[in-house]
PDB file of C-alpha atoms in Angstrom:
ATOM      1  CA  MET A   1      19.401  -0.154 -13.593  1.00 74.00           C
ATOM      2  CA  LYS A   2      20.503   0.809 -10.381  1.00 82.00           C
ATOM      3  CA  LYS A   3      20.768   4.730  -9.628  1.00 91.00           C
ATOM      4  CA  ASP A   4      20.963   6.894  -6.541  1.00 93.00           C
ATOM      5  CA  LEU A   5      17.811   8.732  -7.872  1.00 96.00           C
ATOM      6  CA  VAL A   6      15.531   7.747 -10.578  1.00 95.00           C
ATOM      7  CA  ILE A   7      12.727  10.453 -11.470  1.00 97.00           C
ATOM      8  CA  ILE A   8       9.715   8.898 -13.248  1.00 97.00           C
ATOM      9  CA  GLY A   9       8.242  11.411 -15.576  1.00 96.00           C
ATOM     10  CA  GLY A  10       9.675  14.004 -17.579  1.00 96.00           C
ATOM     11  CA  GLY A  11       7.129  16.722 -16.997  1.00 92.00           C
ATOM     12  CA  PRO A  12       7.831  19.961 -15.227  1.00 88.00           C
ATOM     13  CA  ALA A  13       7.698  18.499 -11.688  1.00 90.00           C
ATOM     14  CA  GLY A  14      10.200  15.742 -12.662  1.00 96.00           C
ATOM     15  CA  LEU A  15      12.351  18.209 -14.620  1.00 95.00           C
ATOM     16  CA  ALA A  16      12.465  20.566 -11.612  1.00 93.00           C
ATOM     17  CA  ALA A  17      13.054  17.571  -9.229  1.00 96.00           C
ATOM     18  CA  ALA A  18      16.040  16.503 -11.534  1.00 98.00           C
ATOM     19  CA  VAL A  19      17.488  20.034 -11.696  1.00 96.00           C
ATOM     20  CA  ALA A  20      17.252  20.453  -7.990  1.00 96.00           C
ATOM     21  CA  ALA A  21      18.827  17.161  -7.209  1.00 98.00           C
ATOM     22  CA  LYS A  22      21.719  17.742  -9.611  1.00 98.00           C
ATOM     23  CA  GLU A  23      22.315  21.151  -8.114  1.00 97.00           C
ATOM     24  CA  ASN A  24      22.370  19.663  -4.679  1.00 97.00           C
ATOM     25  CA  GLY A  25      24.969  17.270  -5.561  1.00 98.00           C
ATOM     26  CA  VAL A  26      23.107  14.131  -6.627  1.00 98.00           C
ATOM     27  CA  GLU A  27      25.268  12.809  -9.525  1.00 96.00           C
ATOM     28  CA  ASP A  28      23.877   9.274 -10.235  1.00 97.00           C
ATOM     29  CA  LEU A  29      20.351  10.203 -11.514  1.00 98.00           C
ATOM     30  CA  VAL A  30      18.258   9.561 -14.463  1.00 98.00           C
ATOM     31  CA  ILE A  31      14.822  10.957 -15.774  1.00 98.00           C
ATOM     32  CA  ILE A  32      12.501   8.299 -17.310  1.00 97.00           C
ATOM     33  CA  GLU A  33       9.764   9.696 -19.650  1.00 97.00           C
ATOM     34  CA  ARG A  34       7.317   7.367 -21.452  1.00 95.00           C
ATOM     35  CA  ASP A  35       6.750  10.073 -24.367  1.00 94.00           C
ATOM     36  CA  ALA A  36       9.190  10.807 -27.233  1.00 94.00           C
ATOM     37  CA  ARG A  37      10.030  14.107 -25.610  1.00 92.00           C
ATOM     38  CA  LEU A  38      10.208  15.952 -22.293  1.00 94.00           C
ATOM     39  CA  GLY A  39       7.899  18.556 -21.076  1.00 88.00           C
ATOM     40  CA  GLY A  40       4.710  16.528 -20.203  1.00 82.00           C
ATOM     41  CA  ILE A  41       1.306  18.050 -20.479  1.00 71.00           C
ATOM     42  CA  LEU A  42       2.501  21.703 -20.392  1.00 59.00           C
ATOM     43  CA  ASN A  43       3.428  21.032 -24.084  1.00 56.00           C
ATOM     44  CA  GLN A  44      -0.366  21.538 -24.693  1.00 60.00           C
ATOM     45  CA  CYS A  45      -1.164  24.489 -22.501  1.00 62.00           C
ATOM     46  CA  ILE A  46      -0.411  27.469 -24.847  1.00 62.00           C
ATOM     47  CA  HIS A  47      -1.979  30.053 -22.268  1.00 59.00           C
ATOM     48  CA  ASN A  48       0.298  32.286 -20.202  1.00 64.00           C
ATOM     49  CA  GLY A  49       0.657  32.052 -16.476  1.00 67.00           C
ATOM     50  CA  PHE A  50       3.630  29.767 -16.026  1.00 71.00           C
ATOM     51  CA  GLY A  51       6.963  30.744 -14.725  1.00 71.00           C
ATOM     52  CA  LEU A  52       6.413  34.039 -12.571  1.00 63.00           C
ATOM     53  CA  HIS A  53       7.829  32.502  -9.470  1.00 66.00           C
ATOM     54  CA  THR A  54      10.521  30.321 -10.891  1.00 77.00           C
ATOM     55  CA  PHE A  55      11.782  32.534 -13.771  1.00 76.00           C
ATOM     56  CA  GLN A  56      10.230  35.915 -12.849  1.00 71.00           C
ATOM     57  CA  GLU A  57       8.516  36.081 -16.147  1.00 83.00           C
ATOM     58  CA  GLU A  58       5.229  35.053 -17.545  1.00 81.00           C
ATOM     59  CA  LEU A  59       5.599  32.106 -19.889  1.00 80.00           C
ATOM     60  CA  THR A  60       3.236  29.704 -21.867  1.00 82.00           C
ATOM     61  CA  GLY A  61       3.369  25.938 -20.722  1.00 78.00           C
ATOM     62  CA  PRO A  62       5.716  24.920 -23.852  1.00 83.00           C
ATOM     63  CA  GLU A  63       8.051  27.961 -23.018  1.00 85.00           C
ATOM     64  CA  TYR A  64       8.221  26.998 -19.301  1.00 82.00           C
ATOM     65  CA  ALA A  65       8.756  23.346 -20.139  1.00 87.00           C
ATOM     66  CA  GLU A  66      11.529  24.358 -22.503  1.00 88.00           C
ATOM     67  CA  ARG A  67      13.245  26.211 -19.863  1.00 89.00           C
ATOM     68  CA  TYR A  68      13.424  23.224 -17.678  1.00 92.00           C
ATOM     69  CA  ILE A  69      14.484  20.947 -20.702  1.00 95.00           C
ATOM     70  CA  GLU A  70      17.415  23.488 -21.378  1.00 95.00           C
ATOM     71  CA  LYS A  71      18.551  23.291 -17.822  1.00 95.00           C
ATOM     72  CA  VAL A  72      18.453  19.574 -17.730  1.00 97.00           C
ATOM     73  CA  LEU A  73      20.549  19.525 -21.086  1.00 96.00           C
ATOM     74  CA  GLU A  74      22.950  22.091 -19.663  1.00 97.00           C
ATOM     75  CA  LEU A  75      23.581  19.938 -16.605  1.00 97.00           C
ATOM     76  CA  GLU A  76      23.800  16.951 -18.485  1.00 97.00           C
ATOM     77  CA  ILE A  77      21.082  14.953 -16.730  1.00 98.00           C
ATOM     78  CA  PRO A  78      20.496  11.598 -18.505  1.00 98.00           C
ATOM     79  CA  CYS A  79      17.190  10.952 -19.781  1.00 98.00           C
ATOM     80  CA  LYS A  80      15.437   7.727 -21.086  1.00 97.00           C
ATOM     81  CA  LEU A  81      12.894   8.608 -23.580  1.00 97.00           C
ATOM     82  CA  ASN A  82      10.006   6.272 -24.969  1.00 97.00           C
ATOM     83  CA  THR A  83      10.466   4.217 -21.807  1.00 97.00           C
ATOM     84  CA  MET A  84       7.825   3.150 -19.325  1.00 94.00           C
ATOM     85  CA  VAL A  85       8.486   1.919 -15.811  1.00 93.00           C
ATOM     86  CA  ILE A  86       6.584  -1.232 -15.084  1.00 92.00           C
ATOM     87  CA  ASP A  87       8.175  -2.483 -11.863  1.00 88.00           C
ATOM     88  CA  LEU A  88      10.265  -1.166  -8.998  1.00 82.00           C
ATOM     89  CA  THR A  89      12.324  -3.465  -6.735  1.00 80.00           C
ATOM     90  CA  GLN A  90      14.027  -2.245  -3.546  1.00 78.00           C
ATOM     91  CA  VAL A  91      17.640  -3.420  -3.602  1.00 73.00           C
ATOM     92  CA  PRO A  92      19.008  -4.908  -0.340  1.00 77.00           C
ATOM     93  CA  GLU A  93      21.764  -2.770   1.137  1.00 72.00           C
TER      94      GLU A  93
END
């Protein structure tokens, strides 16, 4: 696979990076996530405290992750789930 941007990990940081990249003009990108769904560890963080800066409201971990998942789907950012990265190779220009 050759892409302009490959984001390894579909947790909150990866989702936020993908959304920011897409909103700033990167079209050829993909998120690679080893689990069966996006969201990362926040899916287990049921306490409040997420989202105040980004979404201007207090959210649980799963709610926060879901906001980013919705944005990734809205922007039609491709995701490869159940996929592990085992090697990276720099392609000569």
